[in-house]
Amino acid sequence: MDSKEYIASGKIEEYILGLLSPEDKKELLEFAEKHPEIKQEIEANQAALNQYANAFSQIPPEDLKESIMAELDALAEEEANAPQKRTLTSSVNQEKLAQNTQIKTIPKFRIPLIVASVALLLSLVGNMLLYQNWQNTQRKLHTALLDNTQFAQKLQVNQTENQLLAQKLDLLKNPANQYVELKGSDAFPESKVLIYWDDNAETVFLQIENLPEPPEGKQYQLWAIYQDKAIDAGVFETGDKAKQLQKMKAIAGADMFVVTLEKKGGVPQPEGQAYVIGKVS
């Protein structure tokens, strides 16, 4: 995998968001040491994430702290003005009151502890808000980076398709090129292959429109049939290269073209079943 493919894979974005496994993280850092463009991409994504987080960061409102401190001041003043002695009319009532009544007071020495606890609570609330904002930022950035990666991949596909169309147009505009449509045989009626042949330059280009994937150990081979003889025009690729123009072997003369399924690497003379056939006009 080269550096461009590595950048398009999305691993850098996952590393910035802390989603990479330890093995992938190690691999990424080693790759970045060897390729400056990978390191630059990591730094660019990190800078973008920091800028995004700073732009959307939130701080707890200031009046929250003031409100809590005001409540504490009121509580301390109430404690200072509370009656120091209580008079009871009878010892029996005093005993019952001592058993059944609980007077909750806050000793003055505990007030600094409460203030510290409230300050800690405020800090925790602030950190929680910042953490939630960070999580939201991570999700938004990850979505944006994935959308950017998918857009880049679609753009690359469109560029490849445009290049193919341009190549086909050049071949069709050349009056020396003959366009031969190879249609499916009776056993494979939906198969189709296109041939662009310049008999003067002896150049042959092939494009697959529809062919089933060959089984293991097999490969499609193109033949030019000329004066009842089969001339090998070469084997060709399927899969990802199916829609691309593939240059075949030079052919000087042909009455028709045929594609058969042969052993991988090709054979001197056709042995397998014919999939598509097309006559030269």
PDB file of C-alpha atoms in Angstrom, residues 1-9 11-12 15 20 23-42:
ATOM      1  CA  MET A   1       0.000   0.000   0.000  1.00  0.00           C
ATOM      2  CA  ASP A   2       1.492   3.369  -1.027  1.00  0.00           C
ATOM      3  CA  SER A   3       1.103   6.638   0.907  1.00  0.00           C
ATOM      4  CA  LYS A   4      -1.879   7.856  -1.148  1.00  0.00           C
ATOM      5  CA  GLU A   5      -3.801   4.650  -0.565  1.00  0.00           C
ATOM      6  CA  TYR A   6      -2.884   4.782   3.128  1.00  0.00           C
ATOM      7  CA  ILE A   7      -4.236   8.344   3.433  1.00  0.00           C
ATOM      8  CA  ALA A   8      -7.459   7.377   1.640  1.00  0.00           C
ATOM      9  CA  SER A   9      -7.957   4.318   3.908  1.00  0.00           C
ATOM     10  CA  LYS A  11      -6.703   5.031   9.319  1.00  0.00           C
ATOM     11  CA  ILE A  12      -5.228   8.472  10.010  1.00  0.00           C
ATOM     12  CA  TYR A  15      -5.828   7.338  14.878  1.00  0.00           C
ATOM     13  CA  LEU A  20      -7.127   2.449  16.102  1.00  0.00           C
ATOM     14  CA  GLU A  23      -1.236  -2.929  16.258  1.00  0.00           C
ATOM     15  CA  ASP A  24      -2.641  -0.536  13.645  1.00  0.00           C
ATOM     16  CA  LYS A  25      -1.409   2.465  15.663  1.00  0.00           C
ATOM     17  CA  LYS A  26       2.123   1.035  15.731  1.00  0.00           C
ATOM     18  CA  GLU A  27       1.975   0.338  12.011  1.00  0.00           C
ATOM     19  CA  LEU A  28       0.758   3.893  11.296  1.00  0.00           C
ATOM     20  CA  LEU A  29       3.529   5.532  13.333  1.00  0.00           C
ATOM     21  CA  GLU A  30       6.190   3.374  11.640  1.00  0.00           C
ATOM     22  CA  PHE A  31       4.713   4.254   8.254  1.00  0.00           C
ATOM     23  CA  ALA A  32       4.726   7.968   9.156  1.00  0.00           C
ATOM     24  CA  GLU A  33       8.444   7.821   9.992  1.00  0.00           C
ATOM     25  CA  LYS A  34       9.201   6.525   6.505  1.00  0.00           C
ATOM     26  CA  HIS A  35       6.787   8.791   4.639  1.00  0.00           C
ATOM     27  CA  PRO A  36       6.788  12.530   5.457  1.00  0.00           C
ATOM     28  CA  GLU A  37       3.456  13.030   3.678  1.00  0.00           C
ATOM     29  CA  ILE A  38       1.779  10.631   6.141  1.00  0.00           C
ATOM     30  CA  LYS A  39       3.253  12.549   9.082  1.00  0.00           C
ATOM     31  CA  GLN A  40       2.050  15.841   7.583  1.00  0.00           C
ATOM     32  CA  GLU A  41      -1.443  14.388   7.134  1.00  0.00           C
ATOM     33  CA  ILE A  42      -1.509  13.300  10.802  1.00  0.00           C
TER      34      ILE A  42
END
